[in-house]
Structure formats: C-alpha cells, structure tokens
Amino acid sequence: MTGDDVRTVTFARPGFGKRGYSPDEVDQFLDRAAAELDARAAGGPASMGPDDVHQVVFRKPPIGKRGYDESQVDDFLDRLEAALGGAAGPGPVTELNGRPLDR
C-alpha cells in the first residue's frame, strides 16, 4: 500500500438512518497515514504504527448528516494496519458505533 493508495480511497455514505464516521476525522487520520507511507518509502523512520491504526476511534457526524460507511472504513483500516506491519486480516473488534468497547 502506498500513500497514493490512501489519498485516493473513497467511501460510500451509510445506509438510510445511519450516520457513519465523521468524514473530517477519517480524512485527517488518512492524511497522516499517507504521509507515513510516503516517509517510509523514502527511507524515513516510522512515526505511526499498526497500533495507531488499530486503536483509532472516529466520532459520528452531527445529527442530520451522513458520514462515511463504517464497514468500508473499517475494512480499509484493516488493510492499512497490515501495511504498517500489523497482523494480516481483521483483528478483534475494538469499537462499536465509534466508541471503544468495554473489555
């Protein structure tokens, strides 16, 4: 996965009645991830790791607005986590509806 792959990914809006993830928060995080992949490709040191991706939590957009489809974002984050050196494939669920699960 490259920084360009991250910059060009698009996500659908969630189904009717669902708010999804805040697009601004997702976009800001993916900008950081793209910069990280670019820096690594240029031989720079790692400043973001798979744990950063695994632990990120996004809020919902304001009521009446629809953000990004949660399952599409989560699937992409699983691939990003693997690209940054994490376990391949989806890991355990650590959030539900944008909030960390109590363990």
JSON list of C-alpha atoms in Angstrom, two decimals:
[
{"chain": "A", "resi": 1, "resn": "MET", "atom": "CA", "xyz": [0.00, 0.00, 0.00]},
{"chain": "A", "resi": 2, "resn": "THR", "atom": "CA", "xyz": [1.29, 3.46, -0.90]},
{"chain": "A", "resi": 3, "resn": "GLY", "atom": "CA", "xyz": [0.50, 6.97, 0.22]},
{"chain": "A", "resi": 4, "resn": "ASP", "atom": "CA", "xyz": [-1.31, 7.49, -3.08]},
{"chain": "A", "resi": 5, "resn": "ASP", "atom": "CA", "xyz": [-3.50, 4.45, -2.38]},
{"chain": "A", "resi": 6, "resn": "VAL", "atom": "CA", "xyz": [-4.55, 6.07, 0.88]},
{"chain": "A", "resi": 7, "resn": "ARG", "atom": "CA", "xyz": [-5.10, 9.51, -0.66]},
{"chain": "A", "resi": 8, "resn": "THR", "atom": "CA", "xyz": [-7.34, 8.17, -3.44]},
{"chain": "A", "resi": 9, "resn": "VAL", "atom": "CA", "xyz": [-9.57, 5.82, -1.43]},
{"chain": "A", "resi": 10, "resn": "THR", "atom": "CA", "xyz": [-13.25, 6.73, -1.40]},
{"chain": "A", "resi": 11, "resn": "PHE", "atom": "CA", "xyz": [-16.03, 5.58, 0.87]},
{"chain": "A", "resi": 12, "resn": "ALA", "atom": "CA", "xyz": [-19.77, 5.40, 0.30]},
{"chain": "A", "resi": 13, "resn": "ARG", "atom": "CA", "xyz": [-22.30, 7.05, 2.55]},
{"chain": "A", "resi": 14, "resn": "PRO", "atom": "CA", "xyz": [-24.00, 4.73, 5.06]},
{"chain": "A", "resi": 15, "resn": "GLY", "atom": "CA", "xyz": [-27.50, 3.44, 4.53]},
{"chain": "A", "resi": 16, "resn": "PHE", "atom": "CA", "xyz": [-30.59, 5.43, 5.37]},
{"chain": "A", "resi": 17, "resn": "GLY", "atom": "CA", "xyz": [-30.90, 6.10, 9.10]},
{"chain": "A", "resi": 18, "resn": "LYS", "atom": "CA", "xyz": [-27.20, 5.58, 9.80]},
{"chain": "A", "resi": 19, "resn": "ARG", "atom": "CA", "xyz": [-24.68, 8.35, 10.37]},
{"chain": "A", "resi": 20, "resn": "GLY", "atom": "CA", "xyz": [-21.37, 6.52, 9.84]},
{"chain": "A", "resi": 21, "resn": "TYR", "atom": "CA", "xyz": [-18.00, 8.03, 10.74]},
{"chain": "A", "resi": 22, "resn": "SER", "atom": "CA", "xyz": [-17.12, 11.73, 10.67]},
{"chain": "A", "resi": 23, "resn": "PRO", "atom": "CA", "xyz": [-15.55, 12.39, 7.25]},
{"chain": "A", "resi": 24, "resn": "ASP", "atom": "CA", "xyz": [-13.31, 15.14, 8.63]},
{"chain": "A", "resi": 25, "resn": "GLU", "atom": "CA", "xyz": [-11.83, 12.84, 11.28]},
{"chain": "A", "resi": 26, "resn": "VAL", "atom": "CA", "xyz": [-11.35, 9.95, 8.86]},
{"chain": "A", "resi": 27, "resn": "ASP", "atom": "CA", "xyz": [-9.74, 12.22, 6.25]},
{"chain": "A", "resi": 28, "resn": "GLN", "atom": "CA", "xyz": [-7.36, 13.77, 8.80]},
{"chain": "A", "resi": 29, "resn": "PHE", "atom": "CA", "xyz": [-6.25, 10.35, 10.00]},
{"chain": "A", "resi": 30, "resn": "LEU", "atom": "CA", "xyz": [-5.78, 9.07, 6.46]},
{"chain": "A", "resi": 31, "resn": "ASP", "atom": "CA", "xyz": [-3.71, 12.17, 5.59]},
{"chain": "A", "resi": 32, "resn": "ARG", "atom": "CA", "xyz": [-1.37, 11.24, 8.45]},
{"chain": "A", "resi": 33, "resn": "ALA", "atom": "CA", "xyz": [-1.26, 7.62, 7.26]},
{"chain": "A", "resi": 34, "resn": "ALA", "atom": "CA", "xyz": [-0.47, 8.66, 3.67]},
{"chain": "A", "resi": 35, "resn": "ALA", "atom": "CA", "xyz": [2.37, 10.88, 4.89]},
{"chain": "A", "resi": 36, "resn": "GLU", "atom": "CA", "xyz": [3.67, 7.97, 6.98]},
{"chain": "A", "resi": 37, "resn": "LEU", "atom": "CA", "xyz": [3.69, 5.61, 4.00]},
{"chain": "A", "resi": 38, "resn": "ASP", "atom": "CA", "xyz": [5.42, 8.25, 1.86]},
{"chain": "A", "resi": 39, "resn": "ALA", "atom": "CA", "xyz": [8.08, 8.78, 4.54]},
{"chain": "A", "resi": 40, "resn": "ARG", "atom": "CA", "xyz": [8.70, 5.04, 4.86]},
{"chain": "A", "resi": 41, "resn": "ALA", "atom": "CA", "xyz": [9.00, 4.68, 1.08]},
{"chain": "A", "resi": 42, "resn": "ALA", "atom": "CA", "xyz": [11.65, 7.42, 1.16]},
{"chain": "A", "resi": 43, "resn": "GLY", "atom": "CA", "xyz": [13.57, 5.56, 3.88]},
{"chain": "A", "resi": 44, "resn": "GLY", "atom": "CA", "xyz": [12.42, 7.69, 6.78]},
{"chain": "A", "resi": 45, "resn": "PRO", "atom": "CA", "xyz": [11.79, 6.41, 10.30]},
{"chain": "A", "resi": 46, "resn": "ALA", "atom": "CA", "xyz": [8.38, 5.12, 11.33]},
{"chain": "A", "resi": 47, "resn": "SER", "atom": "CA", "xyz": [6.25, 7.55, 13.31]},
{"chain": "A", "resi": 48, "resn": "MET", "atom": "CA", "xyz": [2.94, 5.69, 13.01]},
{"chain": "A", "resi": 49, "resn": "GLY", "atom": "CA", "xyz": [2.47, 2.00, 13.57]},
{"chain": "A", "resi": 50, "resn": "PRO", "atom": "CA", "xyz": [-0.21, -0.64, 13.29]},
{"chain": "A", "resi": 51, "resn": "ASP", "atom": "CA", "xyz": [-1.33, 0.02, 16.88]},
{"chain": "A", "resi": 52, "resn": "ASP", "atom": "CA", "xyz": [-2.15, 3.63, 15.95]},
{"chain": "A", "resi": 53, "resn": "VAL", "atom": "CA", "xyz": [-4.45, 2.34, 13.23]},
{"chain": "A", "resi": 54, "resn": "HIS", "atom": "CA", "xyz": [-5.93, -0.41, 15.36]},
{"chain": "A", "resi": 55, "resn": "GLN", "atom": "CA", "xyz": [-6.81, 1.97, 18.20]},
{"chain": "A", "resi": 56, "resn": "VAL", "atom": "CA", "xyz": [-8.23, 4.90, 16.23]},
{"chain": "A", "resi": 57, "resn": "VAL", "atom": "CA", "xyz": [-11.83, 5.81, 17.03]},
{"chain": "A", "resi": 58, "resn": "PHE", "atom": "CA", "xyz": [-13.93, 8.21, 14.97]},
{"chain": "A", "resi": 59, "resn": "ARG", "atom": "CA", "xyz": [-16.95, 10.17, 16.12]},
{"chain": "A", "resi": 60, "resn": "LYS", "atom": "CA", "xyz": [-20.21, 10.32, 14.24]},
{"chain": "A", "resi": 61, "resn": "PRO", "atom": "CA", "xyz": [-21.07, 13.37, 12.14]},
{"chain": "A", "resi": 62, "resn": "PRO", "atom": "CA", "xyz": [-23.67, 15.82, 13.50]},
{"chain": "A", "resi": 63, "resn": "ILE", "atom": "CA", "xyz": [-27.28, 14.64, 13.59]},
{"chain": "A", "resi": 64, "resn": "GLY", "atom": "CA", "xyz": [-28.85, 15.04, 10.17]},
{"chain": "A", "resi": 65, "resn": "LYS", "atom": "CA", "xyz": [-25.52, 14.47, 8.35]},
{"chain": "A", "resi": 66, "resn": "ARG", "atom": "CA", "xyz": [-24.21, 11.22, 6.95]},
{"chain": "A", "resi": 67, "resn": "GLY", "atom": "CA", "xyz": [-20.53, 10.42, 7.05]},
{"chain": "A", "resi": 68, "resn": "TYR", "atom": "CA", "xyz": [-18.55, 7.51, 5.67]},
{"chain": "A", "resi": 69, "resn": "ASP", "atom": "CA", "xyz": [-19.83, 3.93, 5.74]},
{"chain": "A", "resi": 70, "resn": "GLU", "atom": "CA", "xyz": [-18.32, 2.35, 8.86]},
{"chain": "A", "resi": 71, "resn": "SER", "atom": "CA", "xyz": [-17.74, -1.12, 7.41]},
{"chain": "A", "resi": 72, "resn": "GLN", "atom": "CA", "xyz": [-15.89, 0.28, 4.38]},
{"chain": "A", "resi": 73, "resn": "VAL", "atom": "CA", "xyz": [-13.67, 2.45, 6.56]},
{"chain": "A", "resi": 74, "resn": "ASP", "atom": "CA", "xyz": [-13.01, -0.43, 8.96]},
{"chain": "A", "resi": 75, "resn": "ASP", "atom": "CA", "xyz": [-12.08, -2.78, 6.09]},
{"chain": "A", "resi": 76, "resn": "PHE", "atom": "CA", "xyz": [-9.66, -0.22, 4.70]},
{"chain": "A", "resi": 77, "resn": "LEU", "atom": "CA", "xyz": [-8.13, 0.36, 8.13]},
{"chain": "A", "resi": 78, "resn": "ASP", "atom": "CA", "xyz": [-7.53, -3.40, 8.47]},
{"chain": "A", "resi": 79, "resn": "ARG", "atom": "CA", "xyz": [-5.53, -3.29, 5.22]},
{"chain": "A", "resi": 80, "resn": "LEU", "atom": "CA", "xyz": [-3.68, -0.16, 6.34]},
{"chain": "A", "resi": 81, "resn": "GLU", "atom": "CA", "xyz": [-2.81, -1.79, 9.66]},
{"chain": "A", "resi": 82, "resn": "ALA", "atom": "CA", "xyz": [-1.35, -4.78, 7.82]},
{"chain": "A", "resi": 83, "resn": "ALA", "atom": "CA", "xyz": [0.62, -2.48, 5.50]},
{"chain": "A", "resi": 84, "resn": "LEU", "atom": "CA", "xyz": [2.16, -0.76, 8.52]},
{"chain": "A", "resi": 85, "resn": "GLY", "atom": "CA", "xyz": [3.38, -4.08, 9.89]},
{"chain": "A", "resi": 86, "resn": "GLY", "atom": "CA", "xyz": [0.37, -5.33, 11.82]},
{"chain": "A", "resi": 87, "resn": "ALA", "atom": "CA", "xyz": [-1.29, -8.72, 11.67]},
{"chain": "A", "resi": 88, "resn": "ALA", "atom": "CA", "xyz": [-2.78, -9.59, 8.32]},
{"chain": "A", "resi": 89, "resn": "GLY", "atom": "CA", "xyz": [-6.54, -9.72, 8.19]},
{"chain": "A", "resi": 90, "resn": "PRO", "atom": "CA", "xyz": [-9.11, -8.29, 10.55]},
{"chain": "A", "resi": 91, "resn": "GLY", "atom": "CA", "xyz": [-8.35, -8.27, 14.24]},
{"chain": "A", "resi": 92, "resn": "PRO", "atom": "CA", "xyz": [-10.72, -8.27, 17.17]},
{"chain": "A", "resi": 93, "resn": "VAL", "atom": "CA", "xyz": [-13.37, -5.57, 17.25]},
{"chain": "A", "resi": 94, "resn": "THR", "atom": "CA", "xyz": [-12.27, -2.71, 19.49]},
{"chain": "A", "resi": 95, "resn": "GLU", "atom": "CA", "xyz": [-15.04, -0.26, 18.76]},
{"chain": "A", "resi": 96, "resn": "LEU", "atom": "CA", "xyz": [-18.74, -0.18, 18.19]},
{"chain": "A", "resi": 97, "resn": "ASN", "atom": "CA", "xyz": [-20.51, 2.81, 16.70]},
{"chain": "A", "resi": 98, "resn": "GLY", "atom": "CA", "xyz": [-17.41, 4.93, 17.07]},
{"chain": "A", "resi": 99, "resn": "ARG", "atom": "CA", "xyz": [-16.90, 4.13, 20.76]},
{"chain": "A", "resi": 100, "resn": "PRO", "atom": "CA", "xyz": [-14.40, 1.76, 22.37]},
{"chain": "A", "resi": 101, "resn": "LEU", "atom": "CA", "xyz": [-15.88, -1.46, 23.66]},
{"chain": "A", "resi": 102, "resn": "ASP", "atom": "CA", "xyz": [-15.55, -2.14, 27.38]},
{"chain": "A", "resi": 103, "resn": "ARG", "atom": "CA", "xyz": [-13.41, -5.18, 27.95]}
]
